[in-house]
Coordinates of C-alpha atoms in Angstrom, one line a residue:
Chain A
M1 CA 0.0 0.0 0.0
N2 CA 1.4 3.3 -0.9
R3 CA 1.9 6.0 1.6
A4 CA -0.8 8.4 0.6
G5 CA -3.4 5.6 0.5
E6 CA -2.3 4.4 3.9
R7 CA -2.7 7.9 5.4
L8 CA -6.2 8.1 4.0
L9 CA -7.2 4.7 5.4
N10 CA -5.6 5.5 8.7
G11 CA -7.7 8.6 9.1
L12 CA -10.9 7.0 7.9
V13 CA -10.8 3.7 9.8
K14 CA -7.9 2.9 12.0
E15 CA -7.5 6.3 13.7
N16 CA -10.8 7.8 12.9
P17 CA -10.7 11.1 14.9
T18 CA -14.2 10.9 16.2
F19 CA -14.8 7.2 16.8
V20 CA -11.3 6.1 17.8
L21 CA -9.3 9.1 18.9
M22 CA -12.3 10.9 20.4
L23 CA -11.0 14.3 19.4
G24 CA -13.0 17.3 18.4
M25 CA -16.0 16.3 20.5
C26 CA -17.3 19.9 20.8
P27 CA -18.3 20.4 17.1
T28 CA -19.2 16.7 16.9
L29 CA -21.9 17.0 19.6
A30 CA -23.0 20.5 18.9
V31 CA -23.6 20.8 15.1
T32 CA -24.7 17.3 14.2
T33 CA -28.4 18.0 14.4
S34 CA -28.8 17.0 10.7
A35 CA -26.8 15.1 8.2
L36 CA -26.2 18.2 6.1
N37 CA -24.8 20.2 9.0
G38 CA -22.5 17.3 9.9
L39 CA -21.3 16.9 6.4
G40 CA -20.8 20.7 6.1
M41 CA -18.8 20.9 9.3
G42 CA -16.8 17.8 8.4
L43 CA -15.8 19.1 4.9
T44 CA -15.0 22.6 6.3
T45 CA -12.7 21.1 8.9
M46 CA -11.2 18.8 6.3
A47 CA -10.3 21.7 4.0
V48 CA -8.6 23.5 6.9
L49 CA -6.9 20.4 8.2
A50 CA -5.4 19.4 4.8
L51 CA -4.1 22.9 4.1
S52 CA -2.8 23.5 7.6
N53 CA -1.1 20.1 7.6
L54 CA 0.5 20.9 4.2
F55 CA 1.8 24.3 5.2
I56 CA 3.0 23.3 8.7
S57 CA 4.9 20.4 7.1
L58 CA 6.5 22.8 4.6
L59 CA 7.4 25.2 7.4
R60 CA 8.6 22.6 9.8
R61 CA 12.2 23.4 9.5
I62 CA 11.6 27.1 9.9
I63 CA 9.3 27.0 12.9
P64 CA 11.4 27.1 16.2
D65 CA 10.4 24.4 18.7
R66 CA 9.6 26.8 21.5
V67 CA 7.0 28.8 19.6
R68 CA 5.6 26.0 17.5
I69 CA 2.1 26.1 19.1
P70 CA 1.5 29.8 18.4
A71 CA 2.9 29.3 14.9
F72 CA 0.5 26.4 14.3
I73 CA -2.4 28.6 15.5
V74 CA -1.4 31.4 13.1
V75 CA -1.3 29.0 10.2
I76 CA -4.6 27.3 11.2
A77 CA -6.4 30.6 11.9
T78 CA -5.4 31.9 8.5
F79 CA -7.1 29.0 6.7
V80 CA -10.1 29.2 9.0
T81 CA -10.6 32.8 8.1
V82 CA -10.3 32.0 4.4
V83 CA -12.8 29.2 4.6
Q84 CA -15.2 31.3 6.7
L85 CA -15.1 34.1 4.2
L86 CA -15.7 31.6 1.4
L87 CA -18.6 30.1 3.2
Q88 CA -20.2 33.5 3.9
A89 CA -19.9 34.3 0.2
Y90 CA -21.0 31.1 -1.4
L91 CA -22.9 29.0 1.3
P92 CA -24.6 31.5 3.6
A93 CA -27.2 29.1 4.8
L94 CA -24.6 26.6 6.0
N95 CA -22.6 29.4 7.5
D96 CA -25.7 30.5 9.5
S97 CA -26.5 27.0 10.7
L98 CA -22.9 26.2 11.8
G99 CA -22.6 29.7 13.4
V100 CA -19.8 30.1 16.0
Y101 CA -18.4 26.6 15.3
I102 CA -16.7 27.7 12.2
P103 CA -14.3 30.2 13.9
L104 CA -13.9 27.6 16.7
I105 CA -12.3 25.2 14.1
V106 CA -9.1 27.2 15.1
V107 CA -9.0 25.4 18.4
N108 CA -10.2 22.0 17.1
C109 CA -8.0 19.3 18.8
I110 CA -7.8 17.3 15.6
I111 CA -6.1 20.0 13.6
L112 CA -3.7 21.0 16.4
G113 CA -3.1 17.3 17.2
R114 CA -2.3 16.4 13.6
A115 CA 0.0 19.4 13.2
E116 CA 1.8 18.5 16.4
S117 CA 2.0 14.8 16.0
Y118 CA 2.3 14.3 12.2
A119 CA 2.8 17.4 10.0
Y120 CA 5.6 18.8 12.1
H121 CA 7.7 15.6 11.6
N122 CA 6.7 14.4 8.2
P123 CA 7.1 15.5 4.5
P124 CA 4.5 17.7 2.9
V125 CA 2.7 15.2 0.6
A126 CA 2.2 12.6 3.4
S127 CA 1.0 15.3 5.7
L128 CA -1.4 16.6 3.1
F129 CA -2.9 13.1 2.7
D130 CA -2.9 12.6 6.5
G131 CA -5.0 15.8 6.7
I132 CA -7.3 14.7 4.0
G133 CA -7.7 11.2 5.5
M134 CA -8.4 12.6 9.0
G135 CA -10.7 15.2 7.6
L136 CA -12.6 12.5 5.6
G137 CA -12.9 10.4 8.7
F138 CA -14.2 13.4 10.7
A139 CA -16.7 14.3 7.9
A140 CA -17.9 10.7 7.5
A141 CA -18.3 10.3 11.3
L142 CA -20.2 13.6 11.6
T143 CA -22.4 12.8 8.7
C144 CA -23.3 9.4 10.2
I145 CA -24.1 11.0 13.6
G146 CA -26.1 13.8 12.0
G147 CA -27.9 11.3 9.7
V148 CA -29.0 9.1 12.6
R149 CA -30.1 12.0 14.7
E150 CA -32.0 13.6 11.8
L151 CA -33.6 10.3 10.9
L152 CA -34.8 9.5 14.5
G153 CA -35.4 13.1 15.6
A154 CA -37.2 14.5 12.6
G155 CA -37.9 11.5 10.3
E156 CA -35.8 13.1 7.6
L157 CA -32.5 12.6 5.9
F158 CA -30.7 15.5 4.2
G159 CA -33.9 17.5 4.6
R160 CA -36.1 15.0 2.8
G161 CA -38.8 13.1 4.5
I162 CA -37.7 9.5 4.4
L163 CA -39.9 7.8 7.0
P164 CA -43.6 7.5 6.6
D165 CA -45.9 10.1 8.2
A166 CA -47.0 7.6 10.8
Y167 CA -43.5 7.8 12.4
V168 CA -43.6 10.0 15.5
P169 CA -40.2 11.8 15.7
I170 CA -38.3 11.2 18.9
R171 CA -37.4 14.8 19.6
I172 CA -34.7 14.0 22.1
F173 CA -32.4 12.9 19.3
G174 CA -32.5 16.4 17.9
Q175 CA -31.4 17.8 21.2
A176 CA -28.1 17.7 23.1
P177 CA -28.7 14.4 25.0
G178 CA -29.4 12.7 21.7
A179 CA -26.0 13.6 20.4
F180 CA -24.4 11.7 23.3
F181 CA -26.6 8.6 22.8
V182 CA -26.0 8.4 19.1
L183 CA -22.2 9.0 19.4
A184 CA -22.0 6.3 22.1
A185 CA -24.0 3.9 20.0
L186 CA -22.0 4.4 16.9
V187 CA -18.7 4.0 18.8
A188 CA -19.9 0.8 20.3
L189 CA -21.1 -0.4 16.9
Q190 CA -17.8 0.2 15.2
N191 CA -15.9 -1.4 18.1
F192 CA -18.1 -4.4 17.8
V193 CA -17.5 -4.7 14.1
K194 CA -13.8 -4.2 14.5
E195 CA -13.6 -6.9 17.2
K196 CA -15.5 -9.3 15.0
L197 CA -13.1 -8.6 12.1
Q198 CA -10.2 -9.1 14.4
K199 CA -11.6 -12.5 15.4
A200 CA -12.3 -13.4 11.8
G201 CA -8.6 -12.9 11.1
K202 CA -8.9 -9.6 9.2
P203 CA -7.1 -7.3 11.5
N204 CA -6.6 -3.8 10.2
E205 CA -3.0 -3.8 11.6
K206 CA -1.6 -3.4 8.1
I207 CA -3.0 0.1 8.0
G208 CA -0.4 1.1 10.5
S209 CA -0.8 4.0 12.6
G210 CA 2.2 2.1 13.4
C211 CA 1.5 1.3 17.0
S212 CA 2.7 -2.1 18.0
K213 CA 2.7 -1.0 21.7
D214 CA 6.4 -1.0 21.5
C215 CA 7.4 2.6 21.3
M216 CA 11.1 1.8 21.8
N217 CA 11.3 -0.1 18.5
C218 CA 8.6 1.7 16.6
S219 CA 9.3 3.1 13.2
D220 CA 6.2 5.3 12.8
G221 CA 7.0 8.9 13.4
G222 CA 3.4 9.8 13.0
C223 CA 2.2 7.8 15.9
T224 CA 0.0 9.9 18.2
K225 CA 0.7 7.6 21.2
R226 CA 4.5 7.9 20.9
F227 CA 6.3 8.7 24.0
Y228 CA 9.9 7.4 23.6
D229 CA 12.1 8.7 20.9
T230 CA 15.3 6.8 21.7
K231 CA 16.2 5.6 18.2
G232 CA 17.5 9.0 17.3
K233 CA 17.0 10.2 13.8
K234 CA 14.2 8.3 12.1
K235 CA 13.7 7.5 8.5
E236 CA 10.4 9.5 8.4
D237 CA 11.6 12.2 10.6
D238 CA 13.8 14.5 8.7
R239 CA 14.0 17.3 11.2
Q240 CA 17.4 18.5 12.3
E241 CA 17.4 18.0 16.1
P242 CA 16.1 14.6 17.0
E243 CA 16.9 15.0 20.7
D244 CA 14.5 17.9 20.9
L245 CA 11.7 15.5 20.0
T246 CA 12.2 13.7 23.3
I247 CA 11.8 16.9 25.2
L248 CA 8.8 17.7 23.0
N249 CA 7.1 14.5 23.9
L250 CA 7.9 14.8 27.6
D251 CA 6.4 18.3 27.6
E252 CA 3.2 16.8 26.2
E253 CA 3.1 14.3 29.0
E254 CA 3.5 17.0 31.7
K255 CA 0.6 18.9 30.3
Chain B
M1 CA -14.0 -11.9 37.7
E2 CA -14.6 -15.6 38.2
K3 CA -11.8 -15.9 40.6
L4 CA -13.3 -13.4 43.0
R5 CA -16.3 -15.4 43.8
S6 CA -15.7 -15.7 47.5
V7 CA -15.5 -11.9 48.1
S8 CA -18.5 -9.7 47.6
S9 CA -18.2 -6.0 47.5
N10 CA -18.9 -4.0 50.6
P11 CA -21.0 -3.2 52.7
H12 CA -20.8 -6.7 54.2
I13 CA -24.1 -6.7 55.8
R14 CA -26.0 -10.0 56.2
S15 CA -29.7 -10.0 55.6
K16 CA -32.3 -12.6 54.8
W17 CA -33.8 -10.3 52.2
T18 CA -32.9 -11.3 48.6
T19 CA -33.2 -9.0 45.6
S20 CA -36.2 -10.8 44.3
G21 CA -37.8 -10.8 47.8
I22 CA -37.4 -7.0 48.1
M23 CA -38.6 -6.5 44.6
L24 CA -41.7 -8.7 45.3
A25 CA -42.5 -6.6 48.3
V26 CA -42.2 -3.4 46.3
L27 CA -44.5 -4.9 43.6
L28 CA -47.0 -5.8 46.3
A29 CA -46.7 -2.3 47.8
L30 CA -47.4 -0.8 44.4
M31 CA -50.5 -2.9 44.0
P32 CA -52.9 -0.5 45.7
T33 CA -51.6 2.4 43.5
A34 CA -51.8 0.3 40.3
G35 CA -55.3 -1.0 41.3
Y36 CA -56.6 2.5 41.9
G37 CA -55.1 3.6 38.6
I38 CA -57.0 0.8 36.8
Y39 CA -60.2 1.7 38.8
A40 CA -59.9 5.4 38.0
F41 CA -58.6 5.3 34.4
G42 CA -60.1 2.1 33.1
P43 CA -58.7 -1.0 31.5
R44 CA -56.4 1.0 29.3
A45 CA -54.2 1.7 32.4
L46 CA -53.9 -2.0 32.8
A47 CA -52.8 -2.3 29.2
V48 CA -50.1 0.4 29.6
M49 CA -48.8 -1.5 32.7
L50 CA -48.7 -4.8 31.0
V51 CA -46.9 -3.4 28.0
T52 CA -44.2 -1.5 30.1
V53 CA -43.6 -4.5 32.4
S54 CA -43.3 -7.0 29.7
A55 CA -41.2 -4.8 27.5
A56 CA -38.8 -4.2 30.5
V57 CA -38.4 -7.9 31.2
L58 CA -38.1 -8.8 27.5
T59 CA -35.4 -6.1 27.0
E60 CA -33.4 -7.6 29.9
I61 CA -33.7 -11.1 28.5
C62 CA -32.7 -9.9 25.0
F63 CA -29.7 -8.0 26.4
W64 CA -28.6 -11.1 28.3
L65 CA -29.0 -13.3 25.2
F66 CA -27.0 -10.8 23.1
M67 CA -24.2 -10.6 25.7
R68 CA -24.1 -14.4 26.1
Y69 CA -24.4 -15.6 22.5
V70 CA -23.1 -12.7 20.4
C71 CA -20.5 -11.1 22.6
G72 CA -19.4 -14.4 24.2
H73 CA -19.9 -13.4 27.9
A74 CA -20.9 -16.9 29.0
G75 CA -20.6 -16.0 32.7
Q76 CA -23.2 -13.2 32.5
K77 CA -26.0 -13.9 35.0
N78 CA -29.6 -13.6 33.7
T79 CA -31.2 -11.1 36.1
A80 CA -34.4 -10.7 34.1
W81 CA -36.4 -12.9 36.6
D82 CA -35.4 -11.2 39.8
L83 CA -38.4 -8.8 39.4
S84 CA -36.3 -5.7 39.3
A85 CA -37.1 -5.1 35.7
A86 CA -40.8 -5.7 36.5
V87 CA -40.6 -3.0 39.2
T88 CA -39.0 -0.6 36.8
G89 CA -41.6 -1.3 34.2
L90 CA -44.5 -0.9 36.6
L91 CA -43.0 2.4 38.1
L92 CA -42.7 3.7 34.5
A93 CA -46.3 2.9 33.8
L94 CA -47.4 4.6 37.0
N95 CA -45.6 7.7 35.7
L96 CA -47.3 7.8 32.4
P97 CA -50.6 9.5 31.5
V98 CA -53.2 6.9 30.6
G99 CA -53.6 8.2 27.0
V100 CA -50.0 7.5 25.8
P101 CA -49.7 5.2 22.8
L102 CA -48.7 1.7 23.9
W103 CA -45.5 1.7 21.8
M104 CA -44.4 4.8 23.6
G105 CA -44.6 2.9 26.9
A106 CA -42.6 0.1 25.4
L107 CA -40.0 2.5 24.1
G108 CA -39.7 4.0 27.6
S109 CA -39.1 0.5 29.1
V110 CA -36.5 -0.3 26.5
F111 CA -34.7 2.9 27.3
A112 CA -34.9 2.4 31.0
I113 CA -33.6 -1.2 30.9
L114 CA -31.2 -1.1 28.0
V115 CA -29.6 2.4 28.3
V116 CA -29.9 3.3 31.9
K117 CA -29.6 -0.1 33.6
M118 CA -27.9 -2.7 31.5
L119 CA -25.4 -0.6 29.6
F120 CA -24.1 0.8 32.9
G121 CA -23.6 -2.8 34.3
G122 CA -27.0 -4.1 35.2
L123 CA -28.7 -4.3 38.6
G124 CA -27.1 -2.1 41.2
Q125 CA -24.9 -0.2 38.7
N126 CA -27.4 2.2 37.3
F127 CA -26.5 5.8 38.3
V128 CA -30.0 7.2 38.0
N129 CA -33.4 5.7 38.6
P130 CA -34.3 3.8 35.3
A131 CA -38.0 4.4 35.5
L132 CA -37.6 8.2 36.1
A133 CA -34.9 8.5 33.4
A134 CA -37.2 6.8 31.0
R135 CA -40.1 9.1 32.0
C136 CA -37.9 12.1 31.3
F137 CA -36.7 10.6 28.1
L138 CA -40.3 10.3 26.9
L139 CA -41.2 13.7 28.3
I140 CA -38.4 15.4 26.3
S141 CA -39.1 13.3 23.2
F142 CA -42.9 13.5 23.1
P143 CA -43.9 16.5 25.1
A144 CA -47.4 16.7 23.6
Q145 CA -48.5 13.1 24.4
M146 CA -46.7 13.0 27.8
T147 CA -48.5 16.1 29.2
D148 CA -51.9 15.3 27.8
F149 CA -53.9 14.1 30.9
T150 CA -57.3 14.2 29.3
C151 CA -59.1 10.8 29.2
D152 CA -62.6 9.5 29.5
A153 CA -62.6 9.9 33.2
W154 CA -61.1 13.3 33.6
T155 CA -60.7 16.5 31.5
G156 CA -59.1 19.7 32.3
A157 CA -55.9 20.7 34.0
T158 CA -54.1 18.8 36.7
P159 CA -54.4 20.2 40.3
L160 CA -50.8 21.4 40.2
A161 CA -51.4 23.4 37.0
L162 CA -54.4 24.9 38.7
L163 CA -52.4 25.8 41.7
K164 CA -49.7 27.3 39.5
A165 CA -52.4 29.4 37.8
G166 CA -53.4 30.6 41.3
E167 CA -56.8 28.8 41.6
Q168 CA -58.2 26.9 44.5
V169 CA -58.3 23.1 44.5
N170 CA -60.1 20.5 46.5
V171 CA -57.6 18.8 48.7
L172 CA -59.9 16.0 49.7
D173 CA -60.3 15.0 46.0
M174 CA -56.5 15.0 45.6
I175 CA -56.0 12.8 48.6
V176 CA -58.6 10.3 47.5
G177 CA -57.5 10.5 43.8
R178 CA -60.5 12.1 42.1
V179 CA -58.2 14.2 39.9
G180 CA -56.3 14.0 36.6
G181 CA -52.7 13.0 36.4
T182 CA -50.5 10.1 35.5
I183 CA -51.8 6.6 36.2
G184 CA -50.2 6.1 39.6
E185 CA -49.8 9.6 41.1
T186 CA -53.4 10.6 41.8
S187 CA -54.4 8.7 44.9
V188 CA -52.4 9.6 48.0
I189 CA -54.3 7.0 50.1
A190 CA -53.2 4.1 47.8
I191 CA -49.6 5.3 47.8
A192 CA -49.7 5.7 51.5
A193 CA -51.0 2.2 52.0
G194 CA -48.1 0.8 49.9
A195 CA -45.6 2.9 51.6
C196 CA -46.8 1.7 55.0
L197 CA -46.3 -1.9 53.9
L198 CA -42.7 -1.1 52.9
L199 CA -42.1 0.7 56.2
L200 CA -43.5 -2.1 58.3
L201 CA -41.4 -4.7 56.4
G202 CA -38.4 -2.5 57.0
I203 CA -37.5 -2.2 53.3
I204 CA -37.6 1.6 53.4
D205 CA -37.2 4.0 56.3
L206 CA -38.4 7.5 56.7
R207 CA -35.0 9.2 56.4
V208 CA -35.3 10.1 52.7
P209 CA -39.0 10.5 52.3
G210 CA -39.3 12.3 55.7
S211 CA -36.5 14.8 55.0
Y212 CA -37.7 15.2 51.4
L213 CA -41.3 16.1 52.4
V214 CA -40.4 18.3 55.4
S215 CA -37.8 20.3 53.5
F216 CA -40.3 20.6 50.6
V217 CA -43.1 21.9 52.8
L218 CA -40.7 24.4 54.4
F219 CA -39.5 25.6 51.1
V220 CA -43.0 26.0 49.6
G221 CA -44.2 27.7 52.8
F222 CA -41.4 30.3 52.6
F223 CA -41.2 30.9 48.9
G224 CA -44.5 29.7 47.5
G225 CA -46.1 33.1 47.8
R226 CA -49.0 31.9 49.9
G227 CA -47.3 31.5 53.3
F228 CA -48.1 28.5 55.5
D229 CA -51.7 28.3 54.2
L230 CA -52.8 24.8 55.1
N231 CA -54.9 24.2 52.1
Y232 CA -52.1 25.3 49.7
L233 CA -49.4 23.3 51.5
S234 CA -51.4 20.0 51.6
A235 CA -52.4 20.5 47.9
Q236 CA -48.7 20.9 47.0
L237 CA -47.9 17.7 49.0
A238 CA -50.7 15.7 47.6
G239 CA -50.4 16.9 44.0
G240 CA -48.3 15.6 41.2
G241 CA -45.8 12.7 41.7
L242 CA -44.4 13.9 45.0
M243 CA -45.8 11.1 47.1
L244 CA -45.0 8.4 44.6
G245 CA -41.5 9.9 44.1
A246 CA -40.7 10.3 47.7
F247 CA -41.7 6.8 48.8
F248 CA -41.0 4.7 45.7
M249 CA -38.4 6.4 43.6
A250 CA -36.2 8.5 46.0
T251 CA -35.8 5.4 48.3
D252 CA -34.4 3.2 45.5
Y253 CA -31.5 1.4 47.1
V254 CA -29.2 1.8 44.1
T255 CA -29.6 5.5 43.6
R256 CA -29.8 6.9 47.1
P257 CA -26.8 7.4 49.4
I258 CA -25.9 4.5 51.6
T259 CA -24.9 6.6 54.6
A260 CA -27.6 7.7 57.1
K261 CA -26.3 11.3 57.2
G262 CA -26.1 11.3 53.4
Q263 CA -29.7 10.2 53.1
Y264 CA -30.9 13.2 55.1
V265 CA -28.7 15.5 52.9
Y266 CA -30.2 13.8 49.8
G267 CA -33.8 14.1 51.0
I268 CA -33.3 17.8 51.9
F269 CA -31.7 18.4 48.5
L270 CA -34.6 16.7 46.7
G271 CA -37.1 18.8 48.7
L272 CA -35.4 22.1 47.9
M273 CA -35.0 21.2 44.2
T274 CA -38.7 20.1 43.9
G275 CA -39.7 23.3 45.5
I276 CA -37.5 25.4 43.2
F277 CA -38.8 23.6 40.1
R278 CA -42.5 23.9 41.2
V279 CA -42.4 27.5 42.4
F280 CA -39.9 29.1 40.1
G281 CA -39.8 26.7 37.1
S282 CA -41.9 27.0 34.0
S283 CA -43.7 23.7 34.4
A284 CA -46.0 22.8 37.3
E285 CA -44.2 19.6 38.2
G286 CA -40.5 19.0 39.1
V287 CA -40.3 15.8 41.1
S288 CA -38.7 13.6 38.4
Y289 CA -36.0 16.1 37.5
A290 CA -35.3 16.8 41.1
I291 CA -34.8 13.1 41.8
L292 CA -32.6 12.6 38.7
L293 CA -30.5 15.6 39.8
G294 CA -30.3 14.2 43.3
N295 CA -29.2 10.8 41.9
L296 CA -26.3 12.4 40.1
L297 CA -25.1 14.0 43.3
V298 CA -25.2 10.7 45.3
P299 CA -21.5 9.8 44.9
L300 CA -20.5 13.3 46.0
I301 CA -22.9 13.1 49.0
E302 CA -21.5 9.7 50.0
K303 CA -18.0 11.0 49.7
Y304 CA -18.6 13.8 52.2
T305 CA -20.8 11.8 54.6
R306 CA -18.6 8.7 54.9
P307 CA -18.5 7.6 58.5
A308 CA -15.1 7.4 60.1
A309 CA -13.6 3.9 60.1
F310 CA -13.5 2.1 63.5
G311 CA -10.7 3.3 65.6
R312 CA -10.3 6.5 63.7
G313 CA -11.5 10.0 64.5
K314 CA -12.7 12.7 62.2
G315 CA -10.9 12.9 58.9
G316 CA -9.5 9.5 59.3
V317 CA -7.1 10.4 62.0
R318 CA -6.0 7.5 64.1
H319 CA -6.6 7.5 67.8
G320 CA -4.2 6.0 70.3
K321 CA -0.8 4.7 69.7
Q322 CA 0.6 5.4 66.2
G323 CA 2.2 2.9 64.1

């Protein structure tokens, strides 16, 4: 499997930001009242994520370690502003329904997380596809949650009446508690399916996020769970000061 | 977990009461209320009860079958027949207006058992009262059907709504049960009969209901706007789900504090919250939300009312010789 494809699959399945990493819960729970809102939020985030990953990866040798977070924020905020202006101009309805959650993409954990753990240590093309994969995973998850909530809470899907008129909408799914129920049910469902696949001998280990639970001998620089960086300079990691990475990861733990 | 079979979790109190024994007693105690509901609201009330009870038991069986045969938890005990699910189903039915569609009652039972009880670990692990959580789930989901108390026997507003509107109500009617409301909340006499049975058997005590009702009366007296007017206070006490909630829901073993001091704190909190919801809230009734809120605070209450261990003073300081 080539690298770009692997990054896409990793974001969609293995490390799905919503169902597996549980990142970016705030927009996930807040805007998924309908499938369209979920899809809109997901795609908006994907655009920002892919572009910010690409640019942070391009700038990774220039950004000093100590001010990397502010630098990431500046890059991300730039793209969020661009995307927001585009939405206001071309999709005003979506812009209105997503409201404050568009500017809040700046502080979305997924974007900052991918910048910190992947784009900062990996070449631009892989980072771009990592962003697209994560973004697609986020968009797919939000659309699923939004779709289920819209179907149960209003009897519609993408604004069209799907269920017969005899169906009485269960309003709670359109409200905040429903978001938690649906998210939990979908996470349980995908864990169940993954467990079954694992037992059937179809583990998705080949789509490596690269975690073999052995961080000492791990070759994946993009692993989000990585703590040790004792192997020195990695094949993937073409930054100049490998020992800084250890400090970087230790800093993360202290937070 | 199989290797831990000789040690049960604390408190290590021995009793001859079994879970199903207690649940049977609670079911018996609920019989006057259920019987009066059927008498007052007609056979449809019986249909609602049968649907919720059977849906609750069926859900628990299905969950057990799923865990055992699909997820491979062979050691999972089937708790469907210990009557706890039946109690949950019956309590839910008593909290529904008689006119609800039957499938709505079944949906409530499924929610109570599946989401609130089994997904959190089954009997004894639920963090809020399943029947009340299901009632609130239905109330939020179907507000129109759940607050429509008109039926063949009664029309018009419930006494609490009348009270809220500032009108006079007949307290005697409320105590006997000649008013509108959910199936099980109307007759104070029937509830009191069941509560007496539970008190005599020692299954519940007056700590929670007593502190609940007293603090509620004090709150309503001070802040209700009509002072300590006897008619108003007794109407508030007899109206809505307060009696049913105080004696049958707030005393639920799983979701009340286990410490005696904590039970007083819990009861007072429930009384204050019910008063706040009824007096200052937008809707006339607030018992279910008050109890759910109280349930959520139980771990906190238990933490701060934990009695000192034997041989230790306040704050766990050891007396006597150290070391």
